[in-house]
XYZ file of C-alpha atoms in Angstrom:
643
model
C 157.686 43.425 153.275
C 155.919 46.795 153.252
C 156.852 49.415 150.699
C 157.630 51.912 153.469
C 160.274 49.655 155.002
C 162.098 49.650 151.677
C 162.339 53.431 151.421
C 165.782 54.510 152.640
C 166.186 57.684 150.602
C 164.109 59.826 148.210
C 165.730 58.123 145.228
C 163.904 54.914 146.171
C 160.609 56.605 145.317
C 161.538 57.186 141.707
C 161.436 53.517 140.775
C 157.907 52.918 142.116
C 154.887 52.701 139.850
C 151.867 54.949 140.308
C 149.970 52.091 141.941
C 152.855 51.448 144.307
C 152.983 55.132 145.188
C 149.313 55.069 146.128
C 149.946 51.983 148.244
C 152.901 53.714 149.911
C 150.776 56.764 150.720
C 148.275 54.490 152.454
C 151.025 52.779 154.432
C 152.429 56.116 155.559
C 149.029 57.310 156.782
C 148.479 54.118 158.726
C 151.963 54.340 160.208
C 151.489 57.971 161.243
C 148.190 57.239 162.974
C 149.601 54.197 164.757
C 152.847 55.890 165.823
C 151.895 59.487 166.605
C 148.842 58.521 168.646
C 151.232 56.484 170.806
C 153.954 59.137 171.129
C 152.120 62.424 170.675
C 152.961 64.979 168.022
C 151.600 66.855 165.018
C 149.287 64.303 163.470
C 146.706 66.267 161.473
C 149.130 68.423 159.449
C 151.225 65.435 158.375
C 148.255 63.341 157.328
C 147.419 66.221 155.009
C 150.781 66.404 153.205
C 151.439 62.744 152.375
C 150.945 62.886 148.596
C 152.302 66.414 148.375
C 155.568 65.413 150.065
C 155.938 62.229 148.049
C 155.400 64.154 144.819
C 158.035 66.729 145.752
C 160.598 64.036 146.443
C 159.735 62.254 143.188
C 160.208 65.380 141.073
C 163.093 67.053 142.864
C 166.450 65.630 143.929
C 167.047 66.239 147.651
C 169.522 67.207 149.058
C 170.888 68.698 145.835
C 167.574 70.490 145.545
C 166.693 72.088 148.860
C 163.271 71.572 150.450
C 162.092 73.897 153.235
C 159.010 73.168 155.338
C 156.985 75.999 156.845
C 155.799 75.300 159.350
C 158.318 72.654 160.265
C 155.754 70.436 161.948
C 154.659 69.327 158.452
C 157.888 67.378 157.933
C 157.094 63.907 159.328
C 156.514 62.379 155.873
C 159.702 64.055 154.676
C 161.534 62.383 157.568
C 160.121 58.981 156.650
C 161.314 59.138 153.040
C 164.751 60.531 153.903
C 165.896 57.569 155.956
C 164.226 58.181 159.308
C 161.734 55.359 159.024
C 161.281 54.805 162.761
C 159.317 57.637 164.371
C 158.519 55.693 167.536
C 161.005 57.865 169.458
C 159.873 61.168 168.002
C 160.021 64.150 170.386
C 161.646 62.092 173.164
C 165.130 62.383 174.655
C 167.757 61.282 172.103
C 164.969 60.494 169.639
C 163.843 61.960 166.333
C 162.999 65.663 166.510
C 159.486 66.900 165.855
C 160.828 69.457 163.389
C 163.544 69.457 160.716
C 166.961 69.148 162.325
C 170.257 69.359 160.474
C 172.044 67.015 162.866
C 169.589 64.289 161.850
C 169.807 64.524 158.094
C 171.450 66.317 155.187
C 167.937 66.683 153.788
C 166.902 69.152 156.517
C 167.525 72.851 156.063
C 165.607 75.139 158.422
C 165.324 73.985 162.025
C 163.172 76.784 163.396
C 159.536 75.826 163.770
C 158.379 79.428 163.777
C 156.142 80.113 160.825
C 156.348 82.362 157.758
C 160.132 82.429 157.329
C 160.453 79.824 154.559
C 160.097 82.224 151.634
C 162.879 84.427 152.996
C 165.098 81.369 153.397
C 164.201 80.154 149.905
C 164.838 83.605 148.444
C 168.279 83.730 150.037
C 169.311 80.191 149.074
C 168.109 80.632 145.477
C 170.009 83.923 145.185
C 173.133 82.243 146.558
C 172.887 79.410 144.029
C 172.496 81.942 141.218
C 175.443 84.068 142.357
C 177.695 81.021 142.770
C 176.781 79.518 139.411
C 174.817 76.561 140.788
C 172.048 77.004 138.254
C 171.179 73.293 138.221
C 169.875 73.390 141.804
C 166.287 74.201 142.759
C 164.808 75.462 146.009
C 161.346 74.340 147.102
C 159.486 76.106 149.904
C 156.452 74.267 151.254
C 154.396 76.884 153.038
C 151.040 76.173 154.618
C 149.027 75.413 157.708
C 148.413 79.144 158.052
C 152.020 80.275 157.538
C 151.015 82.633 154.711
C 149.204 84.809 157.263
C 152.570 85.900 158.670
C 153.972 89.237 157.564
C 157.435 87.861 156.755
C 155.957 85.756 153.970
C 154.605 88.879 152.281
C 157.866 90.753 152.658
C 159.609 87.822 150.992
C 157.063 87.598 148.166
C 157.630 91.253 147.390
C 161.357 90.605 146.965
C 161.021 87.277 145.178
C 159.036 88.936 142.394
C 161.900 91.384 141.837
C 164.264 88.734 140.455
C 162.787 86.153 138.076
C 165.956 84.346 137.110
C 166.090 81.667 139.796
C 164.900 78.071 140.295
C 162.485 78.727 143.133
C 159.232 76.816 143.605
C 156.703 77.883 146.226
C 154.304 75.084 147.105
C 151.323 76.498 148.960
C 149.755 73.799 151.098
C 146.272 75.257 151.250
C 144.253 73.348 153.838
C 142.294 76.395 154.950
C 143.744 76.144 158.430
C 146.566 77.002 160.769
C 145.890 75.366 164.139
C 142.209 76.093 163.501
C 140.523 77.550 160.393
C 142.698 80.288 158.930
C 141.185 83.728 159.289
C 141.356 87.033 157.428
C 141.236 88.390 153.912
C 143.906 85.991 152.599
C 141.882 83.027 153.818
C 138.794 84.371 152.056
C 140.783 84.944 148.875
C 142.200 81.432 148.866
C 138.758 80.050 149.535
C 137.443 81.979 146.557
C 140.204 80.569 144.357
C 139.544 77.107 145.738
C 135.806 77.254 145.089
C 135.790 79.406 141.932
C 133.497 77.963 139.292
C 136.241 78.496 136.719
C 138.500 76.181 138.704
C 135.706 73.648 139.106
C 135.102 73.609 135.357
C 138.804 73.245 134.658
C 139.121 70.450 137.183
C 136.111 68.550 135.805
C 137.440 68.977 132.274
C 140.902 67.827 133.282
C 139.592 64.652 134.914
C 137.598 63.742 131.820
C 140.589 64.562 129.613
C 142.913 62.415 131.710
C 140.420 59.575 131.860
C 140.034 59.525 128.115
C 143.676 59.922 127.114
C 145.681 58.769 130.146
C 149.174 60.132 130.859
C 149.416 61.597 127.355
C 146.235 63.539 128.038
C 147.670 64.846 131.300
C 150.774 66.093 129.518
C 148.775 67.730 126.748
C 146.475 69.391 129.257
C 149.367 70.798 131.285
C 151.043 72.193 128.170
C 147.826 73.858 127.040
C 147.109 75.181 130.466
C 150.646 76.449 130.941
C 150.394 78.318 127.668
C 147.026 79.686 128.687
C 145.692 79.298 125.148
C 142.650 77.872 123.449
C 139.711 76.292 125.212
C 141.595 75.686 128.468
C 142.558 79.328 128.731
C 138.944 80.133 129.548
C 139.094 77.664 132.424
C 142.256 79.027 134.040
C 141.816 80.948 137.341
C 143.527 84.322 137.629
C 145.903 82.971 140.223
C 146.638 83.228 143.893
C 148.216 86.675 143.827
C 147.134 88.313 140.539
C 148.894 91.567 141.403
C 152.298 89.910 141.782
C 154.478 88.935 138.853
C 154.624 85.256 139.788
C 153.817 82.312 137.589
C 150.982 80.250 139.014
C 149.972 76.620 138.673
C 146.773 75.503 140.324
C 144.725 74.903 142.209
C 145.832 71.269 142.211
C 144.299 68.446 144.211
C 147.089 67.933 146.718
C 146.019 64.333 147.271
C 146.255 63.427 143.575
C 149.810 62.144 143.252
C 149.908 62.226 139.466
C 148.462 65.724 139.294
C 150.915 66.986 141.900
C 153.883 65.415 140.122
C 152.835 66.941 136.820
C 152.357 70.373 138.332
C 155.720 70.232 140.109
C 157.481 69.010 136.953
C 156.040 71.951 135.085
C 157.094 74.325 137.860
C 160.615 72.901 137.893
C 160.988 73.525 134.167
C 160.192 77.242 134.385
C 163.568 78.264 135.770
C 161.901 81.177 137.565
C 159.906 81.689 140.766
C 156.551 79.945 140.515
C 153.679 79.113 142.847
C 152.091 75.671 142.925
C 148.755 75.914 144.724
C 147.843 72.564 146.300
C 144.490 71.985 147.981
C 144.822 69.523 150.867
C 142.774 68.258 153.770
C 144.230 68.354 157.238
C 143.870 64.993 158.994
C 143.282 63.221 155.665
C 142.582 59.501 155.954
C 141.937 59.482 159.714
C 138.206 59.806 160.183
C 138.415 61.080 163.749
C 140.624 63.940 162.592
C 138.504 64.710 159.544
C 135.398 64.928 161.732
C 137.029 67.121 164.402
C 136.263 70.591 163.094
C 137.952 72.339 166.025
C 141.548 71.387 165.276
C 141.485 68.210 163.117
C 143.935 66.606 165.573
C 146.555 69.251 164.791
C 148.749 68.217 167.717
C 147.936 65.298 169.957
C 149.248 63.754 173.123
C 149.058 60.034 173.631
C 145.562 59.074 172.466
C 143.504 56.023 171.662
C 143.491 55.877 167.835
C 140.044 54.293 167.853
C 138.306 56.840 170.042
C 140.602 59.861 170.044
C 140.458 59.962 173.842
C 143.572 60.981 175.740
C 145.586 58.236 177.413
C 147.333 60.789 179.620
C 145.827 61.457 183.017
C 146.318 64.278 185.477
C 144.324 65.172 188.541
C 145.280 68.831 188.263
C 144.013 71.202 185.567
C 146.509 72.619 183.110
C 147.829 76.151 183.435
C 146.102 76.934 180.143
C 142.706 75.691 181.324
C 142.972 77.732 184.523
C 143.645 80.839 182.450
C 140.832 79.947 180.028
C 138.273 79.898 182.826
C 139.601 82.920 184.687
C 139.761 85.255 181.693
C 136.055 84.610 181.111
C 135.288 85.456 184.728
C 137.296 88.657 184.460
C 135.603 89.589 181.192
C 132.210 89.051 182.822
C 133.066 91.806 185.290
C 135.054 94.095 183.005
C 133.624 94.925 179.580
C 136.884 96.562 178.506
C 138.760 93.246 178.557
C 139.264 91.693 175.120
C 141.470 88.871 173.871
C 143.964 88.611 171.027
C 145.967 85.649 169.825
C 148.020 84.588 166.806
C 146.408 81.503 165.266
C 146.424 79.703 168.632
C 142.936 80.289 170.002
C 142.541 76.850 171.596
C 146.179 76.181 172.649
C 146.424 79.429 174.635
C 142.963 79.125 176.176
C 141.038 81.992 174.576
C 138.452 79.710 172.980
C 136.089 79.908 175.938
C 136.170 83.692 175.902
C 135.560 83.633 172.139
C 132.611 81.284 172.585
C 130.955 83.519 175.156
C 131.970 86.895 173.723
C 132.755 86.346 170.022
C 133.082 90.066 169.274
C 135.676 90.507 172.015
C 138.307 88.064 170.751
C 140.550 88.592 167.716
C 142.604 85.836 166.112
C 145.010 87.661 163.803
C 146.646 84.603 162.224
C 150.357 83.888 162.546
C 151.136 87.562 163.014
C 152.421 88.258 166.501
C 153.879 91.644 165.564
C 150.536 92.835 164.273
C 148.752 91.449 167.346
C 150.932 93.478 169.704
C 150.875 96.717 167.714
C 147.117 96.373 167.273
C 146.750 95.864 171.016
C 148.379 99.257 171.553
C 145.705 100.782 169.354
C 142.962 98.938 171.180
C 144.287 100.231 174.494
C 144.396 103.754 173.094
C 140.748 103.281 172.144
C 139.800 102.602 175.754
C 139.951 98.806 175.970
C 142.241 96.462 177.898
C 143.704 93.883 175.496
C 144.940 90.529 176.781
C 147.387 89.142 174.217
C 147.831 85.391 174.717
C 150.659 83.656 172.845
C 153.308 81.019 173.440
C 156.296 82.525 175.258
C 158.685 81.572 172.452
C 156.571 83.425 169.879
C 156.733 86.606 171.938
C 160.307 86.911 170.660
C 158.903 87.864 167.271
C 157.062 90.898 168.628
C 159.635 92.351 171.016
C 159.970 95.615 169.093
C 156.228 96.162 169.207
C 156.149 95.531 172.965
C 158.936 98.060 173.390
C 158.037 100.810 170.936
C 154.279 100.492 170.460
C 153.034 99.362 173.849
C 155.557 100.465 176.490
C 156.646 103.727 174.884
C 152.999 104.789 174.733
C 152.141 103.627 178.257
C 149.510 101.277 176.896
C 147.649 99.084 179.341
C 148.131 95.722 177.644
C 148.440 92.364 179.394
C 150.570 89.663 177.788
C 149.810 86.080 178.811
C 152.733 83.841 177.896
C 151.856 80.170 177.778
C 154.521 77.426 177.578
C 157.121 79.615 179.314
C 160.435 78.091 180.325
C 161.333 74.543 179.322
C 158.475 73.078 177.308
C 160.004 69.702 176.507
C 159.406 67.569 173.426
C 159.078 70.301 170.783
C 162.712 71.252 171.153
C 164.926 74.303 170.747
C 162.573 76.656 168.930
C 159.661 76.017 171.288
C 161.305 76.440 174.678
C 159.940 79.709 176.073
C 163.222 80.524 177.761
C 164.004 84.067 176.576
C 160.905 85.961 177.740
C 162.181 87.064 181.155
C 165.552 88.262 179.864
C 164.015 90.058 176.892
C 160.984 91.638 178.463
C 162.472 92.841 181.732
C 164.518 95.448 179.846
C 161.298 97.128 178.666
C 160.885 100.337 180.706
C 157.970 100.267 183.120
C 156.954 96.677 182.441
C 155.671 94.486 185.275
C 156.131 90.710 185.062
C 154.371 88.077 187.164
C 155.178 84.381 187.425
C 152.454 82.455 189.297
C 153.472 79.356 191.252
C 150.032 77.713 191.292
C 146.484 77.992 189.976
C 145.345 80.334 192.747
C 148.188 82.751 192.071
C 147.501 82.649 188.320
C 143.947 83.818 188.888
C 145.090 86.379 191.417
C 147.914 87.848 189.354
C 145.870 87.917 186.159
C 143.267 90.078 187.893
C 146.017 92.355 189.207
C 147.548 92.661 185.736
C 144.289 93.586 184.035
C 143.749 96.327 186.605
C 146.931 98.131 185.458
C 146.055 100.617 182.718
C 149.214 102.669 182.155
C 151.924 100.114 181.354
C 152.410 96.634 179.903
C 152.009 93.653 182.222
C 153.056 90.054 181.700
C 151.819 86.768 183.165
C 153.984 83.756 182.294
C 153.481 80.104 183.115
C 154.787 76.750 181.874
C 153.280 73.884 179.963
C 151.545 71.135 181.908
C 149.479 70.814 185.065
C 149.186 73.669 187.523
C 149.505 72.890 191.237
C 146.184 73.722 192.855
C 147.788 75.555 195.771
C 151.232 76.037 197.227
C 150.323 77.982 200.374
C 152.338 80.834 201.820
C 153.198 81.255 205.502
C 152.617 84.965 205.162
C 152.411 87.733 202.582
C 154.666 90.757 202.934
C 153.537 94.352 202.497
C 154.465 94.546 198.797
C 152.919 91.210 197.842
C 155.915 88.892 198.241
C 154.924 85.492 199.642
C 157.062 83.682 202.200
C 156.636 79.949 201.592
C 159.119 78.522 204.099
C 161.206 79.830 206.991
C 163.883 78.324 209.194
C 165.285 79.509 212.495
C 168.661 80.342 210.957
C 168.861 82.680 207.985
C 171.551 80.977 205.986
C 170.075 80.872 202.487
C 167.374 82.952 200.791
C 165.810 80.996 197.933
C 164.010 83.252 195.458
C 161.683 81.003 193.477
C 160.387 82.326 190.152
C 156.928 80.970 189.419
C 156.857 77.286 188.592
C 160.238 76.728 190.273
C 158.616 77.111 193.713
C 158.193 73.333 194.294
C 161.869 72.830 193.476
C 162.888 75.580 195.907
C 160.770 74.062 198.673
C 162.373 70.674 198.108
C 165.811 72.293 198.250
C 164.913 73.871 201.597
C 163.906 70.454 202.899
C 167.175 68.868 201.768
C 169.235 71.722 203.208
C 167.514 71.292 206.542
C 168.915 67.767 206.738
C 172.378 69.344 206.670
C 171.612 71.928 209.314
C 171.368 74.722 206.753
C 168.421 77.055 207.307
C 166.600 78.316 204.237
C 163.902 80.895 203.598
C 161.856 80.361 200.422
C 160.029 83.297 198.887
C 157.847 83.705 195.813
C 158.032 87.341 194.657
C 154.850 86.805 192.618
C 155.740 89.928 190.610
C 159.363 89.360 189.670
C 159.853 92.630 187.749
C 160.418 95.144 189.149
C 162.167 93.590 192.163
C 160.126 94.255 195.305
C 161.752 96.020 198.240
C 161.121 93.144 200.645
C 163.209 90.867 198.425
C 166.083 93.313 198.890
C 165.478 93.522 202.629
C 165.415 89.751 203.030
C 168.596 89.409 200.996
C 170.343 91.760 203.429
C 169.425 89.466 206.316
C 170.724 86.185 204.803
C 174.198 84.786 204.242
C 173.630 84.009 200.554
C 170.856 84.428 197.996
C 169.964 81.827 195.373
C 167.571 82.777 192.582
C 165.941 79.884 190.713
C 164.231 80.511 187.371
C 163.339 78.536 184.264
C 164.407 81.348 181.970
C 167.849 81.938 180.510
C 170.077 83.071 183.345
C 171.987 85.595 181.214
C 170.120 88.794 181.947
C 167.479 86.912 183.904
C 165.663 87.697 187.148
C 168.698 86.736 189.204
C 170.744 89.328 187.358
C 168.074 91.935 188.054
C 168.136 91.131 191.790
C 171.948 91.292 191.834
C 171.856 94.762 190.267
C 169.296 95.976 192.789
C 171.361 94.577 195.672
C 174.379 96.468 194.403
C 172.312 99.636 193.977
C 171.282 99.300 197.636
C 174.916 98.690 198.673
C 174.152 95.171 199.862
C 177.038 92.742 199.429
C 175.201 89.485 200.126
C 176.544 86.889 197.644
C 173.988 85.901 195.023
C 174.018 82.850 192.763
C 171.745 82.993 189.724
C 170.421 79.582 188.734
C 168.611 79.315 185.438
C 168.823 77.980 181.920
C 172.162 78.112 180.112
C 172.537 80.352 177.065
C 172.308 77.486 174.626
C 169.619 75.937 172.454
C 168.131 73.142 174.516
C 167.337 69.737 173.092
C 163.959 68.036 172.914
C 163.197 65.876 175.937
C 160.775 66.013 178.829
C 160.877 69.106 181.036
C 162.230 67.130 184.004
C 164.910 65.432 181.905
C 166.175 68.785 180.679
C 166.072 70.408 184.123
C 168.005 67.466 185.546
C 170.662 67.701 182.839
C 171.300 71.410 183.303
C 171.414 71.219 187.093
C 168.011 72.633 188.008
C 166.809 69.601 189.935
C 166.392 69.946 193.694
C 169.280 67.588 194.359
C 171.709 69.399 192.044
C 170.803 72.769 193.479
C 171.218 71.469 197.031
C 174.646 70.103 196.233
C 175.734 73.460 194.896
C 174.447 75.306 197.954
C 176.017 72.847 200.388
C 179.335 73.273 198.611
C 179.030 77.047 198.798
C 177.906 77.213 202.431
C 180.050 74.453 203.880
C 182.932 74.554 201.452
C 182.593 70.796 200.933
C 181.525 69.468 197.545
C 179.069 66.591 197.899
C 179.595 63.679 195.469
C 176.445 63.352 193.390
C 176.599 59.555 193.311
C 175.623 59.242 196.981
C 172.406 60.371 198.686
C 172.672 63.869 200.104
C 171.075 62.892 203.384
C 174.018 60.614 204.205
C 176.829 62.909 203.116
C 177.442 65.582 205.705
C 177.105 64.836 209.401
C 177.085 67.204 212.326
C 177.469 70.315 210.197
C 175.924 72.776 212.626
C 179.306 73.491 214.213
C 180.703 74.503 210.838
C 178.054 77.119 210.191
């Protein structure tokens, strides 16, 4: 029986010998490679935190001691040693989540996968334990994979140093990377600490000391080093943040289990905030990941573990790849166009622009607020910034969009990748709030392309606008090559389908166009005539949308954003302002945190499949609810006379 199969809780680790722990670390790496290459997920980051996570669970007592992972995608090993030993269902419907999730385990604390919040959480929990007399409980924040580049982490550090009477341990997982190599002054500073000759001397000395005297030597060395006295004092680096009043232990080899355990034991004994600086290697133990300098297999789909080649096939290019090619073409013609992103150069498709025009792309780290405010300055300086981020991460920079960009009439284009329902990454990654949030920004214009052609077209239109913010949003996955229009109206609205009778106007927002077209087809079988339009630019509402609504019996808006305050609501308000009383039904995502599952599974569950939408429309138009258990085409006969 493998050692891993015998681990049901963190307490099981404490009885293992050092040799068994090394064997367990090897088993975990093999299991992660075998499982995550088959399911998809965050492989590289978790291969890098195996020993670090095991050491934390050996030294601390979870869940009495609280462990917070930042970012949350580094928690796979934590899941394995806290009873979730089968990751074969990870990120699938009803399976294990790809991030910490309280409903799964009492060992999970923070569910949000958004980076740089762990120190604030840890600060709050540690203060609560102090105020409630729970002085025997520790809080451990594991922050890494670029999360220290986020501004929230620095705000928290400033406050943590103001109260030194708490059991708070900050473990910095320093792998020199976020998705790709971490950038900026902090990265350079950490690299200097990591490569400082003082550290190298101390590390060489420590290895010789340990080798000669064994565990007793390790203990003696740590005591001397902690005191900062004698010979070892000359070998001690100044620390990670020498200007902050924080105790510092490190740098430690994050793949040396014994060294990590000793450092964490020392940190635990301080009874005050302390930093443990662990040097790790992303993708550790998987040669393909170690050799891949671009992203070290940060997040993978289903791949062949021997070759690293994708096992997923699609004849259509992804939305991201279409954008990646088009932004280069636009930049070729317009020297003012520059790109910004927040530690996601490759995932959002700015890598090609960076390769061709390296001085015209800025990766600011995990700092969306700074990216947006900086883009306002770049626009003021005469450039046209294109800020490309995941739609869900745009939430973090809403104030900057409102008060820095829009208030100052800055010509900035926001490209929101992974908009709507993204699928397996779960609640914090669904880009479902962008339409409701951003449409309240005065003057903003928002486009939602339905296919690759419209993405290229609308991106060019957005970049041409110099006096207000513009937004292009699209989902995860493959982009339809072309969904042709019958005709384009005078203000750019595309008519995709028309029937002789004007019973229903279907307003399709972006990627929901194929669903709307299928609904029109199903309605036709019931004698219900539908017109399908793609507004292209959904905010502000175009006049022809209002005019068409006046001419139809009912209007149905279909969007993959939250329906509360969504595009449907905006259309309803404009209809009322124009004194048009055509009934309108807004279909969109419910105001709830959606689970992890495939996009189609989630859309089916919440009633945004073509069949569910058709049933609702038939019930509204004909006043006869259609049982969902039977095919629609066989339900209602001879309905023309009822219309």
